[in-house]
Short mmCIF file of C-alpha atoms in Angstrom, two decimals:
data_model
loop_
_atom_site.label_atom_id
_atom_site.label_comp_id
_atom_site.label_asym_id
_atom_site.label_seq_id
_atom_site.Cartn_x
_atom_site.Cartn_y
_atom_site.Cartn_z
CA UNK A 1 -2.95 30.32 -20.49
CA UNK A 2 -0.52 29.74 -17.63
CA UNK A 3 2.73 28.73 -18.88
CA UNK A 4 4.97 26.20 -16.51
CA UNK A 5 8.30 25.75 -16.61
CA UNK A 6 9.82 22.39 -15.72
CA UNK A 7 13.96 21.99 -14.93
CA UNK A 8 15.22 19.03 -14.22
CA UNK A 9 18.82 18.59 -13.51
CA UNK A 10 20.35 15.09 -13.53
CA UNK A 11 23.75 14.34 -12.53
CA UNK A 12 24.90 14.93 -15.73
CA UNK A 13 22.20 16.42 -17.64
CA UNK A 14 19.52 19.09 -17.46
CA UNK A 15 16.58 19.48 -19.44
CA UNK A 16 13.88 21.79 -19.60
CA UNK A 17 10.52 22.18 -20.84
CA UNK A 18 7.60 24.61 -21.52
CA UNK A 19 4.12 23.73 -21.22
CA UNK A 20 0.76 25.09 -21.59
CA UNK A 21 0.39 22.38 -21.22
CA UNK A 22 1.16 21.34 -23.94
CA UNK A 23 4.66 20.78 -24.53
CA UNK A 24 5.91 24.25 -27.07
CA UNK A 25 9.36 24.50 -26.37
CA UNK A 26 12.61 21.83 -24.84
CA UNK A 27 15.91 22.05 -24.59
CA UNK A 28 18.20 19.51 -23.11
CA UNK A 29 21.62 19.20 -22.34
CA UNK A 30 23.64 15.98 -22.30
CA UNK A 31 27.00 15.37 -20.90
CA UNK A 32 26.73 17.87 -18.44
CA UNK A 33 30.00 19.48 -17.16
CA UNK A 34 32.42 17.83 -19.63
CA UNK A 35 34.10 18.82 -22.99
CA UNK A 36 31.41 16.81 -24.85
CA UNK A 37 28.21 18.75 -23.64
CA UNK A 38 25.70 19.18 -26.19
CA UNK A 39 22.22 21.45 -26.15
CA UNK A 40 19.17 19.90 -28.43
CA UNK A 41 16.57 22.56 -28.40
CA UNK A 42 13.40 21.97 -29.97
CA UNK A 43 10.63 24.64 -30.98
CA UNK A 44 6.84 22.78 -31.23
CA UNK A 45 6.95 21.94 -35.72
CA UNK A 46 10.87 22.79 -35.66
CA UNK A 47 14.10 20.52 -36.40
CA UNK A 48 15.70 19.88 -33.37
CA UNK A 49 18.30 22.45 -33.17
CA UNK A 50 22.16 20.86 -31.35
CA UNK A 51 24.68 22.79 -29.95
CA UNK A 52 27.95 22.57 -27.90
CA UNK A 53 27.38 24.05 -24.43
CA UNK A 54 29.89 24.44 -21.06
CA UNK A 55 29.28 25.22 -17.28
CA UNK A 56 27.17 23.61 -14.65
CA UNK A 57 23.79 23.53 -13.58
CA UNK A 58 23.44 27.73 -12.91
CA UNK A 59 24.37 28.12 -16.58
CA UNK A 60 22.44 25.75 -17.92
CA UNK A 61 19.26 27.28 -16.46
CA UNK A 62 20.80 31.00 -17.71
CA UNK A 63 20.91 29.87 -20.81
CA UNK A 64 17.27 28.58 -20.80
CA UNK A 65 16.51 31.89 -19.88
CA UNK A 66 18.22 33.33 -22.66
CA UNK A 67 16.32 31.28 -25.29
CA UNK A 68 12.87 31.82 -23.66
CA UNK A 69 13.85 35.60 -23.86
CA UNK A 70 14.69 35.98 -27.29
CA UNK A 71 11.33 34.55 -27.64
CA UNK A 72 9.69 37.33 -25.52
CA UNK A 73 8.20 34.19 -23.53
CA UNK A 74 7.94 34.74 -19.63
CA UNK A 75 6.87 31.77 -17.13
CA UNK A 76 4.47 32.32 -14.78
CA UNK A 77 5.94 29.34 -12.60
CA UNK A 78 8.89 27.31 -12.68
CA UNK A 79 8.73 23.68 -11.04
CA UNK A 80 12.01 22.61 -10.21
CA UNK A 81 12.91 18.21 -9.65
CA UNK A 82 14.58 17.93 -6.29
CA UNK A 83 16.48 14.79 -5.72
CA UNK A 84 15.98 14.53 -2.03
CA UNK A 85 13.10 15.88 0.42
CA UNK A 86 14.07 14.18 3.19
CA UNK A 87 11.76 14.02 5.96
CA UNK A 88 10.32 17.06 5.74
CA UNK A 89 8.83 17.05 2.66
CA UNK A 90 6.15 14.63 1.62
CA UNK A 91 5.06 16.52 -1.56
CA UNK A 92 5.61 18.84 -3.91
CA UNK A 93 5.69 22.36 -1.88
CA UNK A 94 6.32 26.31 -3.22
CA UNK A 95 9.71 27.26 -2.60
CA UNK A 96 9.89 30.03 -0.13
CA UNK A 97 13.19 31.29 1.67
CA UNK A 98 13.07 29.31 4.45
CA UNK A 99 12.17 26.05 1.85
CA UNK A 100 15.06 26.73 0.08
CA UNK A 101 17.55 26.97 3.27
CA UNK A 102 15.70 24.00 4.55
CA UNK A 103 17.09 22.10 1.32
CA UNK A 104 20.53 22.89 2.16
CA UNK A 105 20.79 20.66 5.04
CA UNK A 106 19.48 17.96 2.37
CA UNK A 107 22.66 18.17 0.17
CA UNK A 108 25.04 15.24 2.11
CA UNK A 109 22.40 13.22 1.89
CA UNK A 110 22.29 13.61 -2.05
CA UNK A 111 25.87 15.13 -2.40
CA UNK A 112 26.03 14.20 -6.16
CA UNK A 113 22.58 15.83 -7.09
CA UNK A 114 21.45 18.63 -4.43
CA UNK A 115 24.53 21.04 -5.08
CA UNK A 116 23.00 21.55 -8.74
CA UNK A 117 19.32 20.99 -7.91
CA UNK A 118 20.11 24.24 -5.17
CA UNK A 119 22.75 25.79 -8.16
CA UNK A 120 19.53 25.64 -10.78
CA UNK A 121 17.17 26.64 -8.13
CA UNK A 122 18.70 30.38 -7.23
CA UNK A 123 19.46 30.88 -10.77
CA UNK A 124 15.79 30.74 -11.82
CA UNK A 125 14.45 32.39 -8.96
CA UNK A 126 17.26 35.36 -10.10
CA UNK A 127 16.54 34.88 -13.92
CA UNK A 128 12.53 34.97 -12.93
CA UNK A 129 12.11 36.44 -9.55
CA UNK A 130 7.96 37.06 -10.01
CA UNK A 131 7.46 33.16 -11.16
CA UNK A 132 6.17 31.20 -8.39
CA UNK A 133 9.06 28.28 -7.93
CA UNK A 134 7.78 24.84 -7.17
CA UNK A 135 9.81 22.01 -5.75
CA UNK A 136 9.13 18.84 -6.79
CA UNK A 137 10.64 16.23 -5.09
CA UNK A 138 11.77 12.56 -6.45
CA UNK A 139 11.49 10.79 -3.08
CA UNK A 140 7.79 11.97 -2.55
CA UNK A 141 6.14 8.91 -4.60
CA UNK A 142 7.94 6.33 -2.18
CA UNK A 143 6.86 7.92 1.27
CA UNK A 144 4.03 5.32 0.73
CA UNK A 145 6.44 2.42 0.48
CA UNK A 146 5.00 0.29 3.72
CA UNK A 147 6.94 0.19 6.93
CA UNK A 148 8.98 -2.98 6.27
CA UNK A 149 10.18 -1.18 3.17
CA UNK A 150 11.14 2.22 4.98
CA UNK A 151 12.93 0.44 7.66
CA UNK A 152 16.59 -0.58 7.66
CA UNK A 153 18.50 -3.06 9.78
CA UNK A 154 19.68 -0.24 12.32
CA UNK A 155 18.76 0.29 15.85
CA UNK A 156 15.80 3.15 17.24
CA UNK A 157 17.96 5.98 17.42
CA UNK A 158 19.27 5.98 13.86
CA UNK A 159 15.69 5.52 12.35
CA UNK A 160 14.75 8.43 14.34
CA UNK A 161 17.19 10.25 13.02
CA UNK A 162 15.72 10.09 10.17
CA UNK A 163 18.23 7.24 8.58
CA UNK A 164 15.58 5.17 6.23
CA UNK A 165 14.58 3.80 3.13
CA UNK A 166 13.65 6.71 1.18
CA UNK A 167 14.06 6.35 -2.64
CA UNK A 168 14.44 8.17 -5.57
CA UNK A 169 13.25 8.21 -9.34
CA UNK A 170 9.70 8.62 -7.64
CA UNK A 171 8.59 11.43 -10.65
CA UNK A 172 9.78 8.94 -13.18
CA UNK A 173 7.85 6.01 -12.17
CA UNK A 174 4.91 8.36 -10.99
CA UNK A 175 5.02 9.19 -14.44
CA UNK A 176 4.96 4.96 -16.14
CA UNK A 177 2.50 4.69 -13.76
CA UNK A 178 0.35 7.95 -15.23
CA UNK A 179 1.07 6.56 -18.90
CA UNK A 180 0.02 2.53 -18.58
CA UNK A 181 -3.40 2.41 -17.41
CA UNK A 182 -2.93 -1.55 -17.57
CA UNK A 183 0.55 -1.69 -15.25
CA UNK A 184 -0.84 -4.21 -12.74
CA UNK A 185 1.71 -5.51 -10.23
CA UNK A 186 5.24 -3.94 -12.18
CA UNK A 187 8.58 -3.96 -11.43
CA UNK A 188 9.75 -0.17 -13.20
CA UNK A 189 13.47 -0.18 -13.80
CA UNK A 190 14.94 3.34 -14.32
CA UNK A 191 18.28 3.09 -15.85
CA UNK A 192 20.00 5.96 -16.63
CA UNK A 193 23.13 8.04 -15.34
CA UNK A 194 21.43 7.21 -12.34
CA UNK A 195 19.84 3.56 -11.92
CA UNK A 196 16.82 2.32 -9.78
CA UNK A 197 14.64 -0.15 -9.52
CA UNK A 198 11.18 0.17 -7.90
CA UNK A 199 8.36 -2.39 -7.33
CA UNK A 200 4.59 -0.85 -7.81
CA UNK A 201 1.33 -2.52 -6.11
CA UNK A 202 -2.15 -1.08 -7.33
CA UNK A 203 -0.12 2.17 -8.34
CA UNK A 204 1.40 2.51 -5.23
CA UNK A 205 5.50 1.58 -4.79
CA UNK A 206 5.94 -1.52 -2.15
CA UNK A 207 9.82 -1.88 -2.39
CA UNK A 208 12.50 0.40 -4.22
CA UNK A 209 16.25 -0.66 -4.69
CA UNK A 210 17.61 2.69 -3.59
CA UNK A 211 17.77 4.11 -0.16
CA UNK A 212 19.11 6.73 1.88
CA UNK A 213 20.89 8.08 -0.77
CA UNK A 214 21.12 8.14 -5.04
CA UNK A 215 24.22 6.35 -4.17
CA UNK A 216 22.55 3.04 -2.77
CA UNK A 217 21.09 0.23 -4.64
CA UNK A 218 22.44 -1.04 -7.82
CA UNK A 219 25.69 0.23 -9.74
CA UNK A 220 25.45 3.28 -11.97
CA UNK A 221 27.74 5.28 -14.28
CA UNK A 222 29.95 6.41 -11.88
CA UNK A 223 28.20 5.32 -8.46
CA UNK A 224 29.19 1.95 -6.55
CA UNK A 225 25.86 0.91 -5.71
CA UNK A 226 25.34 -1.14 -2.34
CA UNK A 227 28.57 -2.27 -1.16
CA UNK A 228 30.00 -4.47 1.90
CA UNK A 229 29.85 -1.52 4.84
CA UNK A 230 33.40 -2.72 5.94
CA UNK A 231 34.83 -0.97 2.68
CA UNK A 232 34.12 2.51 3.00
CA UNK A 233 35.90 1.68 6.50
CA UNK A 234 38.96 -0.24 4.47
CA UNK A 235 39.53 2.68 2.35
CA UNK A 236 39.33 5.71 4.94
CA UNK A 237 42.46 3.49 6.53
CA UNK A 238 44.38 4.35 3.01
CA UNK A 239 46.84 6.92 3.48
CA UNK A 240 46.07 10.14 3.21
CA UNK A 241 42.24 9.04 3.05
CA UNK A 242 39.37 11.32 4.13
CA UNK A 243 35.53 11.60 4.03
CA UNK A 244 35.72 13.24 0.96
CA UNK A 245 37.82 11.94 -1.01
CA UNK A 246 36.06 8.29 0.01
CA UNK A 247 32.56 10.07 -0.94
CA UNK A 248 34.01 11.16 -4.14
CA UNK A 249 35.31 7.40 -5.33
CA UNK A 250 32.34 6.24 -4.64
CA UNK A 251 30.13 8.86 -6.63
CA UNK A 252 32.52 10.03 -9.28
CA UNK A 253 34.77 7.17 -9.81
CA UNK A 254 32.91 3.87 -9.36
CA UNK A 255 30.33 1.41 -11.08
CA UNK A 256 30.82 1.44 -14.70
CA UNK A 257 33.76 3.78 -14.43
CA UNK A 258 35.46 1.81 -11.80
CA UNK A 259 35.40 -1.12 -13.62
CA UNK A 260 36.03 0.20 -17.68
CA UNK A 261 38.85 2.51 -16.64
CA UNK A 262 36.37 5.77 -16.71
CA UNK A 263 33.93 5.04 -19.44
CA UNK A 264 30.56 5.24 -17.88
CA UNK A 265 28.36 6.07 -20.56
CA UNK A 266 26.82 3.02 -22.19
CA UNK A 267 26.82 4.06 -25.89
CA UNK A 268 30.53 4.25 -25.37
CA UNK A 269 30.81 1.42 -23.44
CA UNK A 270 28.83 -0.65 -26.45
CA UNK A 271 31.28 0.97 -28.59
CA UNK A 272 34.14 -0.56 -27.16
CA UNK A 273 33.23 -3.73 -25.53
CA UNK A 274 34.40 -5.66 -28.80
CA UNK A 275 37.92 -4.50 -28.35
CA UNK A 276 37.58 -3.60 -24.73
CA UNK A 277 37.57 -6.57 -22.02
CA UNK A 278 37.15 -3.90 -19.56
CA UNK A 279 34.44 -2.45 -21.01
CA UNK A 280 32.74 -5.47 -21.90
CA UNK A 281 33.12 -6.52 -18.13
CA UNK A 282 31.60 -3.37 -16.97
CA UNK A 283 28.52 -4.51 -19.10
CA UNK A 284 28.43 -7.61 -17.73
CA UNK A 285 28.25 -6.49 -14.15
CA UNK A 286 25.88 -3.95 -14.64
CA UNK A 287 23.52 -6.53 -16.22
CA UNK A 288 23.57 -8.74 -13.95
CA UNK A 289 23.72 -6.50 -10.42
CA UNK A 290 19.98 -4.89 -12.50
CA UNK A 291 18.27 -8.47 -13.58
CA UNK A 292 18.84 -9.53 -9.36
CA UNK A 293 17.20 -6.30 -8.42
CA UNK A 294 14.72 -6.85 -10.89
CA UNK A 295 14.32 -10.34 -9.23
CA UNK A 296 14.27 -8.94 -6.32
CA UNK A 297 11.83 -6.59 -6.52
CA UNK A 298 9.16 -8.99 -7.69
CA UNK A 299 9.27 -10.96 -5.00
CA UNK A 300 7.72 -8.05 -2.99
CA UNK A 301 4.55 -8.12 -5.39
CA UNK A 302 1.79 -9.97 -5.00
CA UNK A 303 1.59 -11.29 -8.63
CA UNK A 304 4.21 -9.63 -11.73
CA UNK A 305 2.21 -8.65 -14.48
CA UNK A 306 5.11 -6.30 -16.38
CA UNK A 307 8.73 -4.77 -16.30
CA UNK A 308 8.88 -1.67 -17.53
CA UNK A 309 11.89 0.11 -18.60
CA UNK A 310 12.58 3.19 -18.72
CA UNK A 311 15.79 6.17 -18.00
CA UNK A 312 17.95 7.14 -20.90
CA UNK A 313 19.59 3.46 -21.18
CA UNK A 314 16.08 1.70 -20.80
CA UNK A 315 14.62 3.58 -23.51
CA UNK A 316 17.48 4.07 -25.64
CA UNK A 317 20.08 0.60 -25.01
CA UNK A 318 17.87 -2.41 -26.34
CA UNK A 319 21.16 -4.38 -26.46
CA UNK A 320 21.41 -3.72 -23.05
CA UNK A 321 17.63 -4.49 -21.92
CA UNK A 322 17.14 -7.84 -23.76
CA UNK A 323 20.33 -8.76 -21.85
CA UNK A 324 19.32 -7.86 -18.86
CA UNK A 325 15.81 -9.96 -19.99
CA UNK A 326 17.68 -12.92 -21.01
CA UNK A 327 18.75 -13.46 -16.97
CA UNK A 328 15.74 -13.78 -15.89
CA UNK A 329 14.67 -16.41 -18.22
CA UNK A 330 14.76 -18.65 -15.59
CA UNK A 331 11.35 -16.50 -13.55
CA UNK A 332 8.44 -16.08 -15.33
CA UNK A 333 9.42 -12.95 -17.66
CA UNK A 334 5.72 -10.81 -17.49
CA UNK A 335 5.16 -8.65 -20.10
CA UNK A 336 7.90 -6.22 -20.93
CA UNK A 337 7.88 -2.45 -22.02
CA UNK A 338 9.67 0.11 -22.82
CA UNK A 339 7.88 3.10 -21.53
CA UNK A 340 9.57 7.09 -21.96
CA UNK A 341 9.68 8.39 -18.27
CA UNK A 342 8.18 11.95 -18.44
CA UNK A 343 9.03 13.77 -15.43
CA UNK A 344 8.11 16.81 -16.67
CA UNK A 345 4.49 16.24 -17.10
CA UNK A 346 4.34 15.08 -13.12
CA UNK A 347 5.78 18.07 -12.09
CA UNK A 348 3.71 20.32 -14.45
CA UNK A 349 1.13 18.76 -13.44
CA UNK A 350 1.86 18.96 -9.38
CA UNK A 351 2.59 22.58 -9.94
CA UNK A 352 -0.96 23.55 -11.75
CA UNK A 353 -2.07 22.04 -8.92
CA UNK A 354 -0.70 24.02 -6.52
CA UNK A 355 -1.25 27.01 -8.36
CA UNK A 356 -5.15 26.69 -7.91
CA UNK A 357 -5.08 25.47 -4.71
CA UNK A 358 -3.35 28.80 -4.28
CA UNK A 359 -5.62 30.99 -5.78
CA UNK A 360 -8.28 29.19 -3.92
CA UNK A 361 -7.16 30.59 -0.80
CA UNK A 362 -6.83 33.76 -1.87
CA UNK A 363 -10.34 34.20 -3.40
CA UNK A 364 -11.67 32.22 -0.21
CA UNK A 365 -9.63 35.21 2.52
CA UNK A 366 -12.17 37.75 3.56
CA UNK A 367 -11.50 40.68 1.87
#
């Protein structure tokens, strides 16, 4: 019985699962890096056990470690989700030293995510140095997105550089597409901390709303989104404006939390958008910049059979999806669903994989 693993850091979560592979043991942590951060742990036939937790992505994953150790339970391989693979890497791969310093050259391309994908990384392969460490990556679904999708509006040089459409979310809509055997022609919108919105032909993606970056595409909690290039310009002529501090107001302090004064999370934005015009405007925005990209991305489709949601807002804000459902009244709505992402099952299921293609080999070597 080979037990797996699976971490998955978000921007502002982390959650982790053991499987056999069946699912015996999670433990999640919302609110990542703030005052409010909360762990739900839940043994297989147990209550779900909450409580508060502080520190980033390394501590998170030490503290996993801590709870599978008090259970005298050792993983035999830990697949890690990786925001970004970049060019290099088309699938999910075994991390080996020179994969991991690979991945650092990844991180200003994700600058938001790859920090604590890389943090969580070297803590597990310190907390369980004789696991085998898989990396599996969320852009590897949408290297089959077709050449018109991959390619932006830039000349030769900058596409050879490697500056394309690559996408992200892939192991969430990998996963929608595992769970509805009847998807058809879908447009899969993943709306959480992080929001996408990705177009899928015949189980394959055909368009995807994000693109170089997580910070592309439609507005998130605290991301901009696609903007007017000229503004990143207009705001490095600010005094006293850098790089940085340009890259940080557009992760940390933009889409919902540029517009509702630094609320970002949407229960507390539906909390307050009776008393809050700001709040309720953030709403508003958000709704409508998803239902266009929604629009959007079934005009790359052949026919639209279903919109899926999915992400912690699509499966837990209905106020928020039949909103976003009632713009689009105009199209022909398809069938709608709410569908739970399960990342964790992709990558458990990429790293078993791996494993025996592994052992394979070895039993294949001459001896």
């Amino acid at each position: 019985m080979t037990r797996v693993l699976t971490i998955n850091p978000g921007s502002s979560s982390l959650k982790a699962a053991l499987r056999t592979p069946t699912v015996s043991l999670t433990a999640e942590i919302d609110r990542l890096g703030t005052s409010e951060a909360r762990c739900t742990v839940t043994d297989t036939g147990m209550p779900p056990v909450q409580e508060p937790f502080s520190g980033g992505a390394a501590d998170a994953v030490a503290h996993v470690a801590a709870l599978l150790a008090c259970r005298d339970i050792r993983p035999q391989a830990v697949a890690h989700r990786v925001v970004h693979g970049g060019s290099l890497f088309e699938r999910s791969v075994v991390i080996t030293d020179a994969v991991r310093e690979s991945l650092t050259a990844l991180v200003a391309w994700a600058p938001l995510h790859m920090p604590g994908d890389l943090a969580s990384i070297d803590a597990a392969r310190a907390c369980w140095p004789d696991a085998a460490h898989i990396a599996c990556f969320d852009t590897a679904f949408h290297h089959a997105l077709p050449d018109d999708a991959r390619r932006l509006p830039l000349p030769a040089f900058a596409d050879q550089l490697g500056l394309r459409r690559y996408g992200f979310h892939g192991l969430s809509v990998r996963s929608i597409v595992d769970t509805v055997p009847d998807l058809g022609d879908a447009v899969v919108a993943h709306l959480g901390s992080g929001c996408s919105v990705t177009a899928v032909h015949n189980g394959q993606p055909v368009h995807t709303s994000m693109s170089l970056t997580p910070a592309s595409g439609v507005l998130s909690g605290t991301r901009s989104g696609d903007l007017d290039p000229e503004i990143p310009l207009i705001l490095l002529d600010q005094p006293g404006a850098t790089t940085a501090s340009v890259r940080t107001l557009l992760s940390h302090h933009s889409g919902l939390a540029g517009i509702a004064h630094g609320l970002h999370d949407v229960r507390d934005l539906l909390a307050a958008r009776e008393h809050d015009p700001a709040a309720d405007l953030a709403l508003r925005v958000f709704t409508r910049d998803v239902a266009m990209a929604i629009a959007a991305a079934a005009t790359t489709l052949p026919r639209w059979d279903m919109l899926v949601f999915t992400g912690g807002i699509g499966e837990h804000a209905p106020t928020v999806c039949h909103e976003i459902s009632a713009r689009l009244t105009s199209l022909r709505l398809p069938r709608t669903l709410v569908v739970p992402a399960d990342e964790a099952a992709v990558m458990d299921r990429e790293t078993r994989v791996l494993l025996r293609a592994h052992l394979d080999v070895q039993h294949s070597s001459p001896q």
